[in-house]
XYZ file of C-alpha atoms in Angstrom:
211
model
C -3.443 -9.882 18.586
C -5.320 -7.228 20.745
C -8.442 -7.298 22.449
C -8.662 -3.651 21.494
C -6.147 -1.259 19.690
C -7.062 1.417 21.802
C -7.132 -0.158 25.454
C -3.232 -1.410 23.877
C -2.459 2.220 23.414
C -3.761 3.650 26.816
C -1.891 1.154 28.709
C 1.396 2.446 27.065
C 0.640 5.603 27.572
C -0.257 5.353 31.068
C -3.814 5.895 31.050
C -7.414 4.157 31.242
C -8.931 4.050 27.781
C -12.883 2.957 29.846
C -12.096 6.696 31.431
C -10.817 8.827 28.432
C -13.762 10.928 28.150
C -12.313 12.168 31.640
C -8.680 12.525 30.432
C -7.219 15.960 30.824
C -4.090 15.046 28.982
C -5.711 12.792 25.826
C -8.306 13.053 23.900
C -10.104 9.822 21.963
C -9.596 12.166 18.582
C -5.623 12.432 19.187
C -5.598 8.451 19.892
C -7.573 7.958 16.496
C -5.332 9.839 14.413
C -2.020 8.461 15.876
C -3.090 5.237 15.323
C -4.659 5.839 12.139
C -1.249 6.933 10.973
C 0.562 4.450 12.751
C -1.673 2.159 10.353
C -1.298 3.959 7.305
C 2.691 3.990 7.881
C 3.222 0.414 8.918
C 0.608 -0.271 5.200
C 2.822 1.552 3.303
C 6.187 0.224 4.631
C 5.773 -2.505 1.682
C 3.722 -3.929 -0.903
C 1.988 -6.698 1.874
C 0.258 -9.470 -0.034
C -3.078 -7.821 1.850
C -3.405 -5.290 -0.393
C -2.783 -7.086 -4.071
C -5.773 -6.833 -6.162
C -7.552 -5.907 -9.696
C -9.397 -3.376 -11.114
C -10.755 -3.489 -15.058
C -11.546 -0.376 -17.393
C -13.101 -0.722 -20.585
C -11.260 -0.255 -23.496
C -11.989 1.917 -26.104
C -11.458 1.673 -29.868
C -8.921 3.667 -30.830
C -8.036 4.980 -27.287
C -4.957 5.014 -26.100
C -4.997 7.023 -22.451
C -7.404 5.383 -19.566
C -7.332 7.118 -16.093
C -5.539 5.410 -13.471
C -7.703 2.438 -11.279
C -9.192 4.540 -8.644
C -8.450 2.265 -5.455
C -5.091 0.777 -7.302
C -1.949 3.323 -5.914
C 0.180 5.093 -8.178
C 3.055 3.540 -9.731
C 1.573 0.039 -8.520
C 0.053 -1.974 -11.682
C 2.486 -4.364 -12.763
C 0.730 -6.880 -14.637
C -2.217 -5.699 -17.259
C -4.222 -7.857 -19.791
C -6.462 -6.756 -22.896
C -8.869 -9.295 -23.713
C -6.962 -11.489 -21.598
C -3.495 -11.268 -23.040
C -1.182 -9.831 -21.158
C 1.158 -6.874 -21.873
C 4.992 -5.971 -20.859
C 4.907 -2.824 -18.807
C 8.115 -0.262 -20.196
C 9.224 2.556 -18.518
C 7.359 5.925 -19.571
C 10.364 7.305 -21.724
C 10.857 3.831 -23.139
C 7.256 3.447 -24.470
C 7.451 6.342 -25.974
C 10.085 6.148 -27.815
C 8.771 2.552 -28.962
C 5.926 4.841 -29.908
C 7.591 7.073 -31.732
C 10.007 4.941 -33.586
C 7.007 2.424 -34.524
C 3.876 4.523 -35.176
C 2.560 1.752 -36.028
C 3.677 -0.887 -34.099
C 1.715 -3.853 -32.395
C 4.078 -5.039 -29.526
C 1.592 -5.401 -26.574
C 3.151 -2.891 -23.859
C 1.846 -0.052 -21.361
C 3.123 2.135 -19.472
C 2.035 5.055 -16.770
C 2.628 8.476 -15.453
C 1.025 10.906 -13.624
C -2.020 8.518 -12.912
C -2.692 7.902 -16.712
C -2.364 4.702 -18.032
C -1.046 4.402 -21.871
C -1.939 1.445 -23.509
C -1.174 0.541 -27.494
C -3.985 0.375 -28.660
C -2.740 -0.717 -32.142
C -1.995 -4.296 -30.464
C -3.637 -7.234 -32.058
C -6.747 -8.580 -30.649
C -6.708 -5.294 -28.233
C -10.324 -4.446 -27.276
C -12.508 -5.503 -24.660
C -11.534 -5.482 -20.876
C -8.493 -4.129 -19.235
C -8.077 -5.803 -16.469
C -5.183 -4.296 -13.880
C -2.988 -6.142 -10.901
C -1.574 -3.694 -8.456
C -1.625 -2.622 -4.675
C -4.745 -1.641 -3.388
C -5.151 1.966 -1.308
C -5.814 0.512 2.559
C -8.044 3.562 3.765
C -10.323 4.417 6.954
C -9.242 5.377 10.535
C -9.160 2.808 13.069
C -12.162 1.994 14.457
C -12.345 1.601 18.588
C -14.980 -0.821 18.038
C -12.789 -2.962 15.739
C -9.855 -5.430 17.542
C -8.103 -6.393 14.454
C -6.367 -4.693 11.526
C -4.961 -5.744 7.922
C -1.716 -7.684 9.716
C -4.130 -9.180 12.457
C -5.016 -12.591 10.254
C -2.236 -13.698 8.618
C 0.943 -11.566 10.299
C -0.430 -10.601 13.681
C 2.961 -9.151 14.537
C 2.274 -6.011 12.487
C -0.738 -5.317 14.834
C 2.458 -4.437 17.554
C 4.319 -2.639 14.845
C 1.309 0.149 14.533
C 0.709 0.435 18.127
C 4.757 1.431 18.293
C 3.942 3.976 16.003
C 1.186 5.010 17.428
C 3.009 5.241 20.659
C 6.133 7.230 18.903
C 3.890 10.093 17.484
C 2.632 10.312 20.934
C 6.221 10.410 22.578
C 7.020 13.166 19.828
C 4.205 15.364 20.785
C 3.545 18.197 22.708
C 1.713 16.261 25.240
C 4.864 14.337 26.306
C 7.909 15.557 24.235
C 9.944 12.403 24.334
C 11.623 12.619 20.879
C 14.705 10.149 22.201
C 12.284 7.628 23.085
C 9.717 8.169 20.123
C 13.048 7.499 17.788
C 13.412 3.999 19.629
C 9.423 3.173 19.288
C 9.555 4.270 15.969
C 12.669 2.087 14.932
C 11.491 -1.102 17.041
C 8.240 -1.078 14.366
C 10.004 -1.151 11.262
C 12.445 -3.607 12.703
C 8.852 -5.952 13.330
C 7.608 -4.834 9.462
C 10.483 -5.435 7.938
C 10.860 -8.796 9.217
C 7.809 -9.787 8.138
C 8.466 -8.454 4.704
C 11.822 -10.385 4.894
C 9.545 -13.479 5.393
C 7.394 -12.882 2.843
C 10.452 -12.565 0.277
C 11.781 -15.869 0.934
C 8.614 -17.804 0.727
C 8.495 -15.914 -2.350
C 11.750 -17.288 -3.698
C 10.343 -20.825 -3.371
C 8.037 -20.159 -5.580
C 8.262 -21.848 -8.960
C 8.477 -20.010 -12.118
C 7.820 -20.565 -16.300
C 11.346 -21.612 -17.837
């Protein structure tokens, strides 16, 4: 949507991002970080298609605790298979009261907390790879030499939303102590993120699904 991210943010902010190793006010490490948490924000507003994906673990016999996916974020795997069936995911206290109350019980479920994934283990079939869906962590700063971000492809509007909240952790600074206005910048991006999401949703509900 932008030729640049950060010649975007210097216009709103008044300045010349070609000049900014003259700026008194702004430094190019201050417009990195706001706009690197603009990013991170506007990512983390909702569970965007962009950042789906799978990790596997190998299982191991007997084993019922795997550490969590490394690049999958907590709280985030909702579909798992073992050797490519796939397993109901229960609430923590509910799996382990299944269990307790079945020692030995086969159902295929998991569950998670604190990063540890809990798998029955005494499932039929269960060996082999564990392959897990969830959200993907979207990391890095934003790069001045890069003009598009995770939104630019598909939902280019998002590309606005984190240069509003860029913009609003500027306004809230020291360097221009604009809280009133920061509050509207701020509000104006989730208003653009959430309707994208919204979109998303109902193109979602046209989906069909297994009687």
């Amino acid at each position: 949507m932008y030729t640049n991210f950060f010649e975007e943010f210097c216009s709103r902010l008044g300045i010349d991002w070609s000049d900014i190793q003259n700026n008194d006010l702004f430094s190019e490490t201050e417009l990195t970080r706001w706009l690197t948490l603009g990013k991170d924000e506007a990512v983390a507003r909702h569970p965007w298609p962009f950042t789906e994906g799978k990790e596997s673990i190998t299982s191991g016999s007997d084993q019922e605790e795997y550490n969590y996916p490394t690049n999958l974020k907590s709280g985030s795997i909702s579909y798992l298979t073992v050797n490519d069936k796939r397993y109901d995911k229960l609430v923590f206290e509910d799996y382990l009261r299944y269990r307790e109350d079945y020692d030995t019980g086969t159902k295929k479920f998991f569950s998670e907390r604190n990063r540890i994934l809990y798998v029955n283990y005494l499932a039929d079939d269960f060996g082999g790879s564990i392959v897990c869906y969830g959200q993907v962590e979207v990391t890095g700063t934003v790069d001045s030499a890069v003009s598009t971000s995770v939104f630019s492809a598909a939902e280019p509007e998002g590309d606005e939303a984190i240069i509003k909240l860029a913009y609003s952790k500027a306004l809230a600074s020291d360097k221009l102590k604009n809280p009133a206005k920061a509050r509207i910048e701020r509000t104006e991006a989730f208003e653009i993120l959430d309707g994208i999401w919204q979109r998303i949703v109902e193109k979602r509900h046209t989906y069909k699904t297994e009687d």
